[in-house]
mmCIF file of C-alpha atoms and ligand atoms in Angstrom:
data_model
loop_
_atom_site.group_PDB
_atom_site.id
_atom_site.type_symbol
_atom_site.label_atom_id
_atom_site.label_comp_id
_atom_site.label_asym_id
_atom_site.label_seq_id
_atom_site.Cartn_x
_atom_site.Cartn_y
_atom_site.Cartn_z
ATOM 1 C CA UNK A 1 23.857 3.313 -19.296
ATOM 2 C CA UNK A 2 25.116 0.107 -17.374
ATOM 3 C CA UNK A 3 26.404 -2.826 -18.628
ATOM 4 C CA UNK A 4 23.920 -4.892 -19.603
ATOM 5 C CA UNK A 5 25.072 -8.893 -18.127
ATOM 6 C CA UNK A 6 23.999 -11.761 -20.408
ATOM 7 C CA UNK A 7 21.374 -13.960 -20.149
ATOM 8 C CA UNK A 8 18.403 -11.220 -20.392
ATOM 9 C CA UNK A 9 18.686 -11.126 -24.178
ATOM 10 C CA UNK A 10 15.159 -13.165 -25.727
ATOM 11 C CA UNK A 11 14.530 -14.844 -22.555
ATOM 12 C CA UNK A 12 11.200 -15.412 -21.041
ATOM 13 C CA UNK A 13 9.967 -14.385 -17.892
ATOM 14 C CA UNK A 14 7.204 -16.693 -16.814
ATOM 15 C CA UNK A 15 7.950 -17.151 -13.132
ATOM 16 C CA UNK A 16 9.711 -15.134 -10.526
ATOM 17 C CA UNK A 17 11.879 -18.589 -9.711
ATOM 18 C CA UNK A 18 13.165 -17.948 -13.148
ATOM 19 C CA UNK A 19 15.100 -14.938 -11.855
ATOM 20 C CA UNK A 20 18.664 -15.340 -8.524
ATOM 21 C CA UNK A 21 19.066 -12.439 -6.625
ATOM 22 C CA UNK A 22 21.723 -10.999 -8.946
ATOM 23 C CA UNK A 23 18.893 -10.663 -11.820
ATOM 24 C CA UNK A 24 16.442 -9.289 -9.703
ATOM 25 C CA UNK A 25 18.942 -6.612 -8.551
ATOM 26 C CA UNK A 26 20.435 -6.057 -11.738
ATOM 27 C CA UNK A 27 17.099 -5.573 -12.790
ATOM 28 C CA UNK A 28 15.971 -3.079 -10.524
ATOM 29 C CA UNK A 29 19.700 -0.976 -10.604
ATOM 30 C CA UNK A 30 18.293 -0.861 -14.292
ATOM 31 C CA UNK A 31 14.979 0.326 -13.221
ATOM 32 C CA UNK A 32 16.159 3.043 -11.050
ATOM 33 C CA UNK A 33 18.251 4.562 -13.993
ATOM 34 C CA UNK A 34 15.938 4.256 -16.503
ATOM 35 C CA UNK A 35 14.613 7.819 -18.332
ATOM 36 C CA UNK A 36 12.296 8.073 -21.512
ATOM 37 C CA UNK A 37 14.415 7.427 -24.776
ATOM 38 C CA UNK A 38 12.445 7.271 -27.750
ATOM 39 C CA UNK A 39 15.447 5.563 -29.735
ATOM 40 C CA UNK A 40 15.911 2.773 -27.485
ATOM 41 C CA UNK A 41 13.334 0.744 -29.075
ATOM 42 C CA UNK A 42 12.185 2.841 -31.734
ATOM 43 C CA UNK A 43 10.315 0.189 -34.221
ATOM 44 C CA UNK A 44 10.121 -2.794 -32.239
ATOM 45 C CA UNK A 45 6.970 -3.982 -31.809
ATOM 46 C CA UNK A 46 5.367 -5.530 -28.471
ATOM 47 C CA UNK A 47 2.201 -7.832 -28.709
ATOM 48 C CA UNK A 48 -0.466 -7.187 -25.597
ATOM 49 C CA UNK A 49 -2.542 -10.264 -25.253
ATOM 50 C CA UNK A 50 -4.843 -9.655 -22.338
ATOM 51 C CA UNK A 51 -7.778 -12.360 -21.965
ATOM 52 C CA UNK A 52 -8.404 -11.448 -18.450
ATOM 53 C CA UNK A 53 -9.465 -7.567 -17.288
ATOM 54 C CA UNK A 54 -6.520 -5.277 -16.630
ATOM 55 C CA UNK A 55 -5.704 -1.547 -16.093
ATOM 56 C CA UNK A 56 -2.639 -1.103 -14.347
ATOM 57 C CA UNK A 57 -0.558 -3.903 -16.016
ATOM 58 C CA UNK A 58 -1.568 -3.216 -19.421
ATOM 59 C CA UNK A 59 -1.261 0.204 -19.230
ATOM 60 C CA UNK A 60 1.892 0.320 -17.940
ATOM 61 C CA UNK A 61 3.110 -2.042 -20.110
ATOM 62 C CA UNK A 62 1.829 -0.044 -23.066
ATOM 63 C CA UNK A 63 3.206 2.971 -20.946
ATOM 64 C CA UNK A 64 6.745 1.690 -20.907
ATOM 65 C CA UNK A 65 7.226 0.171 -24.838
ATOM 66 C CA UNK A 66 6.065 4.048 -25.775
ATOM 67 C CA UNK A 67 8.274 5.742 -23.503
ATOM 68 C CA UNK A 68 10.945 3.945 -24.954
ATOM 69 C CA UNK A 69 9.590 4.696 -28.513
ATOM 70 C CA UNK A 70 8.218 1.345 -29.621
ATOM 71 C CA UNK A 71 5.009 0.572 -30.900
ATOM 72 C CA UNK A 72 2.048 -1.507 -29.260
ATOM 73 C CA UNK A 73 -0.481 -3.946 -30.885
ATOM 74 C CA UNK A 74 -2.924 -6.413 -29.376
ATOM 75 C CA UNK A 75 -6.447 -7.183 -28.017
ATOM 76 C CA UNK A 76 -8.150 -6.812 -24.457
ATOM 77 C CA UNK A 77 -10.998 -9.849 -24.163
ATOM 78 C CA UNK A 78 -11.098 -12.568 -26.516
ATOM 79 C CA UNK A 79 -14.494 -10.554 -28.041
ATOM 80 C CA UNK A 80 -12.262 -8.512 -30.458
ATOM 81 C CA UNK A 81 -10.156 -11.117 -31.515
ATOM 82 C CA UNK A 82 -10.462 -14.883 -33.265
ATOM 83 C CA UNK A 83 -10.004 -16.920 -30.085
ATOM 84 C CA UNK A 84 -13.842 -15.512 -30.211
ATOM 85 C CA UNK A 85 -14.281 -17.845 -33.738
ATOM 86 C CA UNK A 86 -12.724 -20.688 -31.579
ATOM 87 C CA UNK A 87 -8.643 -20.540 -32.317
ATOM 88 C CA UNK A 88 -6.471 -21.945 -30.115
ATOM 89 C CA UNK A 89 -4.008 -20.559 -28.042
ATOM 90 C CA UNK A 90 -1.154 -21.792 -29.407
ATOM 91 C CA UNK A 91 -2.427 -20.463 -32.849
ATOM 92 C CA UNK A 92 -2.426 -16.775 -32.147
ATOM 93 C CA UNK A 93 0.369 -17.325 -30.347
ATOM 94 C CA UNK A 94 2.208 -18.254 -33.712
ATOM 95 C CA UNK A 95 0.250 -15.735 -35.520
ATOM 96 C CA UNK A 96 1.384 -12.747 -33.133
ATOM 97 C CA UNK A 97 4.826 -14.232 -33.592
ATOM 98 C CA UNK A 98 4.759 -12.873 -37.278
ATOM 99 C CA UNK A 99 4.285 -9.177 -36.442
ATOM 100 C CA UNK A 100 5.615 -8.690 -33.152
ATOM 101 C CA UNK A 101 9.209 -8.675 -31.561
ATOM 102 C CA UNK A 102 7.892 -9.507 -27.528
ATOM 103 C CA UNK A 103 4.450 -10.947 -26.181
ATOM 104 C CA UNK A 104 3.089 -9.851 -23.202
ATOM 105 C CA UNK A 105 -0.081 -12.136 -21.880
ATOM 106 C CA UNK A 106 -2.340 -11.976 -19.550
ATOM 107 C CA UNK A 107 -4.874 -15.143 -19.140
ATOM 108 C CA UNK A 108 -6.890 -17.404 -16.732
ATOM 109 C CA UNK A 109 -5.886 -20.449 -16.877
ATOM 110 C CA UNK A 110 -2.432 -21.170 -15.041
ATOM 111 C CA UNK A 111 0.685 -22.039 -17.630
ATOM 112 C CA UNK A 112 -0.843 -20.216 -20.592
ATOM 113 C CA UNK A 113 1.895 -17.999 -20.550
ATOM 114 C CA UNK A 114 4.738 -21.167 -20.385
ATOM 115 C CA UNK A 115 2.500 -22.872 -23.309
ATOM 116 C CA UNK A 116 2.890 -20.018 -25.204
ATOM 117 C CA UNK A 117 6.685 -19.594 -24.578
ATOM 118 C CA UNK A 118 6.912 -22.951 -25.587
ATOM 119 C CA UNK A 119 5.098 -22.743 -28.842
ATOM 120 C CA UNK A 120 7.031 -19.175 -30.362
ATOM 121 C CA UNK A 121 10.186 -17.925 -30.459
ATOM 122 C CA UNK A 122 10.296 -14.493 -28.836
ATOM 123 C CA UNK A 123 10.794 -13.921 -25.559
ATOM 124 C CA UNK A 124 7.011 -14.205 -23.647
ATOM 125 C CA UNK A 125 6.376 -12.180 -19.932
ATOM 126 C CA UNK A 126 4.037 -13.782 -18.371
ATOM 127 C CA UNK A 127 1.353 -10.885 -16.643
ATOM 128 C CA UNK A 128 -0.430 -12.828 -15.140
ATOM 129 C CA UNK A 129 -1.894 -16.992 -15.381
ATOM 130 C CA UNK A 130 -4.722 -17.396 -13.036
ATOM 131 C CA UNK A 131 -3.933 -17.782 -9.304
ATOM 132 C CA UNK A 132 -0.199 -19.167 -10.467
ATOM 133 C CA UNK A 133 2.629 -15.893 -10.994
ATOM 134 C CA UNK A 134 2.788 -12.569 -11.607
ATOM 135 C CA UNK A 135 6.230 -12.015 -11.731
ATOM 136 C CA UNK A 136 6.575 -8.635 -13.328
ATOM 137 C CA UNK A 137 4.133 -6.663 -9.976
ATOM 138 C CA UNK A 138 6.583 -8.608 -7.903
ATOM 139 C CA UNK A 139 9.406 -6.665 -9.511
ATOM 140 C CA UNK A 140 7.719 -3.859 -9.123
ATOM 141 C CA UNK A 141 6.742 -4.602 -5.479
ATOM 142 C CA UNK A 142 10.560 -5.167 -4.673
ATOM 143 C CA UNK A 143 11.301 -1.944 -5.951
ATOM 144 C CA UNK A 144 9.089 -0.164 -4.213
ATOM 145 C CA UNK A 145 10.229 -1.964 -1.070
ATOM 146 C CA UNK A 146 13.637 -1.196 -1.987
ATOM 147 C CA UNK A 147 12.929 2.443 -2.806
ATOM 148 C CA UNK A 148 11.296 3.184 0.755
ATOM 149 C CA UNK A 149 13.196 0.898 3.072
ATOM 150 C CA UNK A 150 16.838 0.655 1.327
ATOM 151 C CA UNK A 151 16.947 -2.839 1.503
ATOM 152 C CA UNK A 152 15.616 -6.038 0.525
ATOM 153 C CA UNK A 153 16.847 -8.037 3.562
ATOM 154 C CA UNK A 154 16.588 -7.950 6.895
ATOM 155 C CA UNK A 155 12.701 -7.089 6.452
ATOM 156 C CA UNK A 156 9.304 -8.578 8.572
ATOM 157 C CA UNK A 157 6.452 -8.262 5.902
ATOM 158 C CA UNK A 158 2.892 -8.893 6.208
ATOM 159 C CA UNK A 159 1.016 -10.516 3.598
ATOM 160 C CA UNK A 160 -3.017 -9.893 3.793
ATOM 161 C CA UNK A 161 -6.082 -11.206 2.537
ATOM 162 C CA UNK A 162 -6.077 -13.420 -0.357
ATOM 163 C CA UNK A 163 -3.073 -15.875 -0.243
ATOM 164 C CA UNK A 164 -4.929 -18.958 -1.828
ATOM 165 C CA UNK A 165 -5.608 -17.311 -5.275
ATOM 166 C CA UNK A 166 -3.850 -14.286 -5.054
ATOM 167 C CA UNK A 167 -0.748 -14.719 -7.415
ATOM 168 C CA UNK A 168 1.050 -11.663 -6.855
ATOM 169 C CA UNK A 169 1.428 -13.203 -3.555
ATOM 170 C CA UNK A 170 2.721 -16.263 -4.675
ATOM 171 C CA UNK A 171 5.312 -14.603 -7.008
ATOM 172 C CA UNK A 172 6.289 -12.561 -4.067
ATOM 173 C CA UNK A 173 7.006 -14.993 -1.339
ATOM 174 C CA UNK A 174 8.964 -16.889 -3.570
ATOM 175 C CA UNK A 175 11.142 -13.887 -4.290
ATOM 176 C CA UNK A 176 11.513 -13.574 -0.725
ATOM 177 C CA UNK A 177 13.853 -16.941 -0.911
ATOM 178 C CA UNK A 178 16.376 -14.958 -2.991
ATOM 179 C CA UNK A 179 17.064 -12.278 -0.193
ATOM 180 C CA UNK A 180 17.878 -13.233 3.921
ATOM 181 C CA UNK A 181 16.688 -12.457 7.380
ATOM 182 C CA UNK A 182 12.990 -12.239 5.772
ATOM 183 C CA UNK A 183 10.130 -12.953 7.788
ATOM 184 C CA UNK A 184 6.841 -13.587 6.629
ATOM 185 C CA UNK A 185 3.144 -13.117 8.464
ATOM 186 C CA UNK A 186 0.611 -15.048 6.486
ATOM 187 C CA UNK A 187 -2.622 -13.256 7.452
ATOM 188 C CA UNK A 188 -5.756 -14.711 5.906
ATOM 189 C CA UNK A 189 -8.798 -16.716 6.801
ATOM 190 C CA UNK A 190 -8.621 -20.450 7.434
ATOM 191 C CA UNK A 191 -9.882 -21.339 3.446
ATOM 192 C CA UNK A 192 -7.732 -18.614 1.674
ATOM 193 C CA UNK A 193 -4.267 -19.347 3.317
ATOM 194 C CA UNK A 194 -0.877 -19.843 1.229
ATOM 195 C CA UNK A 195 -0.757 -22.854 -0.941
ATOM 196 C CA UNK A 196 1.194 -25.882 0.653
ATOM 197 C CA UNK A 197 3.320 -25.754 -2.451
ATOM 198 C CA UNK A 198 4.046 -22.305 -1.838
ATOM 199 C CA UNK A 199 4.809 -23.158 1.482
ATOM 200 C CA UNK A 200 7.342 -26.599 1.169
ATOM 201 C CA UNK A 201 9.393 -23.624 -0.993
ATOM 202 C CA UNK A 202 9.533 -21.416 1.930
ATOM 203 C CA UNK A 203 10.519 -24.206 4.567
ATOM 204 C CA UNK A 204 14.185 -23.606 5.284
ATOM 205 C CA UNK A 205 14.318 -20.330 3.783
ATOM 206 C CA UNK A 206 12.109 -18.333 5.042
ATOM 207 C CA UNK A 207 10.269 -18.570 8.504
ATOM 208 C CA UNK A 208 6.698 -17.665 8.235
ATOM 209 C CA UNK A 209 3.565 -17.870 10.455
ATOM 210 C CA UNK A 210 0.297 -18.342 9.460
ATOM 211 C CA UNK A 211 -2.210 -16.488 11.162
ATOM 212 C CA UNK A 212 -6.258 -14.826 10.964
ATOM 213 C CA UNK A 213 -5.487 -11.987 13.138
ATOM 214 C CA UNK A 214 -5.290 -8.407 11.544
ATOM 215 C CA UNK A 215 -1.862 -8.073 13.586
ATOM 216 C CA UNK A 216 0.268 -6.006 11.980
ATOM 217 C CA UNK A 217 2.471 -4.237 14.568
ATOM 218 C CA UNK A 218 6.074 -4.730 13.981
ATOM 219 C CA UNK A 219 6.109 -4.896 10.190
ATOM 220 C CA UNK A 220 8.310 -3.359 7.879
ATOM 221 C CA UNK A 221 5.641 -3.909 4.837
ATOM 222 C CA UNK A 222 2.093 -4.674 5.213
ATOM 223 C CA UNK A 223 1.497 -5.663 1.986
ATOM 224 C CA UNK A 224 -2.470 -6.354 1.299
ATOM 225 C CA UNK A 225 -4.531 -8.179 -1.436
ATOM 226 C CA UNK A 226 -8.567 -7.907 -2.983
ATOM 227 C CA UNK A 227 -10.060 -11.360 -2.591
ATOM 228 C CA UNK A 228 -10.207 -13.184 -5.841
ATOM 229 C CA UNK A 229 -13.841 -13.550 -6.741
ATOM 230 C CA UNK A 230 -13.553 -14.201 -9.907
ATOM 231 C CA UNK A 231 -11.766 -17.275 -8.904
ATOM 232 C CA UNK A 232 -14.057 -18.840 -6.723
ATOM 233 C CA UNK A 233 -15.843 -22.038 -7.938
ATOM 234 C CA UNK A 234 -17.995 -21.689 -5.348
ATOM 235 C CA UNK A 235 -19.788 -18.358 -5.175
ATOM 236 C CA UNK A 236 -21.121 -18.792 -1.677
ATOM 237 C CA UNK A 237 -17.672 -19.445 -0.413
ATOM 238 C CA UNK A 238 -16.702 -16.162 -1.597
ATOM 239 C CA UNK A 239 -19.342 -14.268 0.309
ATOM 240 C CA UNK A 240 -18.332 -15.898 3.790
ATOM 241 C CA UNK A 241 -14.789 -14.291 3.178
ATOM 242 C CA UNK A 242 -15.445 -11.231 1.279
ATOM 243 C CA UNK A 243 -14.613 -7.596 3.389
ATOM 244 C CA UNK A 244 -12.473 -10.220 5.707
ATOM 245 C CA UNK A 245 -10.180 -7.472 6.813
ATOM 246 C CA UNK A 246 -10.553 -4.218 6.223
ATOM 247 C CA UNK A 247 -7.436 -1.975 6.990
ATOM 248 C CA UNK A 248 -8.969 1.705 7.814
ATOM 249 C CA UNK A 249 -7.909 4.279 10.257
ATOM 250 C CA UNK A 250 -8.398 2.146 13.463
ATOM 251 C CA UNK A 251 -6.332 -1.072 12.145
ATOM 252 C CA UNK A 252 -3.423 1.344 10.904
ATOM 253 C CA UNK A 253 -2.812 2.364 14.221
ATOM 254 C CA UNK A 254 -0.896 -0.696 14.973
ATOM 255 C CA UNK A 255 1.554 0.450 11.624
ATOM 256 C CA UNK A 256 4.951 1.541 12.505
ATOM 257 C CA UNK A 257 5.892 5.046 11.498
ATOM 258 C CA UNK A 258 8.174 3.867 8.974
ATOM 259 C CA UNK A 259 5.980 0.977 7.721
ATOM 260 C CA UNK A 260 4.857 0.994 4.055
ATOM 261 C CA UNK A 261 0.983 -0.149 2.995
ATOM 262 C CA UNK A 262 1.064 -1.628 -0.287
ATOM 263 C CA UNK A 263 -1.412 -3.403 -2.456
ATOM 264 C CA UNK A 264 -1.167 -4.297 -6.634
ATOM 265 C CA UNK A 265 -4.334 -2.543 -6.787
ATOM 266 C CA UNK A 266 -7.107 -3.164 -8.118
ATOM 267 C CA UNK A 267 -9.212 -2.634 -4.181
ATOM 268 C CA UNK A 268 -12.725 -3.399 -3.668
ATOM 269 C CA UNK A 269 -12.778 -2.539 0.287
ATOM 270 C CA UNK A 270 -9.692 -3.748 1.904
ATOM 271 C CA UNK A 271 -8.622 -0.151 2.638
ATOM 272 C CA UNK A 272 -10.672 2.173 2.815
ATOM 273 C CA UNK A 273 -9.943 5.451 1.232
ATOM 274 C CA UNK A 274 -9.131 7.888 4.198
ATOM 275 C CA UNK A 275 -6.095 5.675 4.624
ATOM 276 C CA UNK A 276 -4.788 7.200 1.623
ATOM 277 C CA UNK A 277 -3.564 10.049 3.279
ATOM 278 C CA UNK A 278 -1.478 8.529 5.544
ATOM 279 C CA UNK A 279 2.160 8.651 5.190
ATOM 280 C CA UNK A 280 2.423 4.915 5.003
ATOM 281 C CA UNK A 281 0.329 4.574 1.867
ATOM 282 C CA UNK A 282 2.594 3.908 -0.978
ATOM 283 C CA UNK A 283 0.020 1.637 -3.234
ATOM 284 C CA UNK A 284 -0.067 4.518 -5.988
ATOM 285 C CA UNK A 285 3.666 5.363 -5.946
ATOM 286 C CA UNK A 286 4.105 1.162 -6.457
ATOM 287 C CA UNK A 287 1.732 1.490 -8.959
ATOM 288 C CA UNK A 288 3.443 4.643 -10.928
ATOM 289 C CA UNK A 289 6.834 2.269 -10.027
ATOM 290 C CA UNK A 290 5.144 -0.238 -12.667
ATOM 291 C CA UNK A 291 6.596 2.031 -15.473
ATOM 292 C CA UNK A 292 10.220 1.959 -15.093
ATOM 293 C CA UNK A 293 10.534 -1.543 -14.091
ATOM 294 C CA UNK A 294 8.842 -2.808 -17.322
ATOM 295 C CA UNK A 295 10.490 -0.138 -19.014
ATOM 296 C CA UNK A 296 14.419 -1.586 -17.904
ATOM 297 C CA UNK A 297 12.727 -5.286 -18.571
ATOM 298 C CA UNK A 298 11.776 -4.820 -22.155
ATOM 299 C CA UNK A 299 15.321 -2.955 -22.831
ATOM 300 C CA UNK A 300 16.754 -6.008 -21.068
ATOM 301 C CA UNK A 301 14.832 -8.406 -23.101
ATOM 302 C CA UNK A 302 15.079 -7.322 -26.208
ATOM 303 C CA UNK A 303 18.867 -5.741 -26.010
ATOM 304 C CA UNK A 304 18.568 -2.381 -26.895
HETATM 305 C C1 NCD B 401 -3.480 -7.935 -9.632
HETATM 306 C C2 NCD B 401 -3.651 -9.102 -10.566
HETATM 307 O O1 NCD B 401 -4.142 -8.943 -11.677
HETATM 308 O O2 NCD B 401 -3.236 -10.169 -10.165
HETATM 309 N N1 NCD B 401 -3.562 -6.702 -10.249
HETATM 310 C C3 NCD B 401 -2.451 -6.173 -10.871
HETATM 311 O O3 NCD B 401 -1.911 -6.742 -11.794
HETATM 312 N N2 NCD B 401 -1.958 -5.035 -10.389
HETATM 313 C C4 NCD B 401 -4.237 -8.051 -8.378
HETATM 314 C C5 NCD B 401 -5.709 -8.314 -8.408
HETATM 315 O O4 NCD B 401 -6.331 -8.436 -9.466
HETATM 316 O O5 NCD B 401 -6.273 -8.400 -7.318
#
């Protein structure tokens, strides 16, 4: 095993700013090494506090504490739990804090998971707070990206669909400011495009263009998102955007050979299925790459 640097012992990971380039890499050098060892983190407990639906991130999670021979507790919906009876966030938070070693939450409503940081004492990850950051698919996005292409520089990506509520979009442009010679394609329709906060942290760093066009010739990464119903206040704004793009055979024509398709998953119909077999489908390979990356964070975190 290598060297672990300090700084990842007990520490949060809320927001993919939280991390320089040298983490991130560090990170993912971890990730790549990383085999099942049921000692590692045999008896340490992780809490999984998902309020929002989740199969992938949960599961992987889950996934990677037993692979590594620690134990899981926690709740999926607030139906099996007390939040049900009316208890506040920070209260389970400082409940779970008495019987686990690291939280993992998921929930709606953007900063839960910095609230909660700030209310207990073990290190928090952050899967996911409403439309804000998802840092821990945008770890596992980079790897993937680094797995296929070699690189993390030096790279034209395409981001698709949903860039107003999407937040593994947001977590991933930002990490895009740690690495050079990035360039970003914004494709989305006119109400769904990048927030401008999103975008004053680009300016200077990395050069994007905004765009509605399904043009994705040229791209090293065409990297493609569900729209966000669920966050919608207004339902009838969702249906004049939903099936906005749909990449099937025809639109992955314009793909480079060497191009890589990827998406966090869950899709509705952004691609349609009989792209799966093309060679430049890698969304369940960055899916399965979920595993070791949370696998080499909670070693990280909690210093095994
Ligand atoms: C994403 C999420 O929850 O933000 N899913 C995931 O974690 N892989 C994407 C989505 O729900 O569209």
């Amino acid at each position: 095993m290598q060297r672990v640097h300090t700084g990842w012992l007990g520490r949060d990971v809320i927001s993919i700013r939280d991390f320089s380039r040298e983490q991130i890499e560090e990170l993912l050098r971890h990730a790549h090494q990383i085999r099942p060892d049921p000692e590692l983190l045999r008896g340490r407990v992780m809490a999984s506090l998902f309020f929002e639906p989740s199969t992938r991130t949960q599961l992987s999670f889950a996934t990677a504490m037993q692979r590594l021979g620690g134990h899981v507790i926690g709740f999926s919906g607030v139906e099996g739990s007390s939040l049900a009876k009316g208890e506040s966030l920070q209260d389970t938070a400082k409940v779970v804090e008495k019987y686990a070693d690291i939280i993992v939450i998921r929930h709606p409503l953007e900063g839960s998971a910095r609230l909660v940081a700030d209310t207990v004492s073990l290190p928090v990850i952050n899967a996911g707070d409403g439309a804000n950051q998802h840092p821990t698919q945008t770890l596992t996005d980079l790897f993937t990206i680094q797995r296929f292409h070699g690189r993390l520089d030096d790279l034209k990506i395409g981001l698709v669909g949903d860039l107003k509520y999407g937040r593994t979009v947001h977590s991933l442009a930002l990490a895009f400011t740690r690495f050079r010679k990035i360039e970003l394609r914004l494709i989305s329709p006119e109400n769904l495009r990048m927030p401008p906060a999103i975008l004053r942290e680009l300016d200077g760093i990395v050069p994007y263009v905004e765009t509605s066009e399904l043009d994705l010739r040229d791209l090293d990464v065409v990297y493609v998102t569900r729209i966000q119903k669920e966050r919608f206040p207004d339902i009838e704004e969702y249906e004049k955007v939903k099936g906005a793009y749909v990449i099937d055979l025809k639109a992955c024509e314009q793909l480079r050979r060497d191009a890589i398709l990827l998406h966090p998953l869950p899709r509705v119909d952004e691609i349609t299925p009989d792209v799966d077999a093309l060679p430049q489908a890698k969304y369940f390979e960055q899916t399965r790459n979920g595993v070791p990356v949370r696998m080499a964070l909670l070693r990280l975190l909690l210093g095994a």
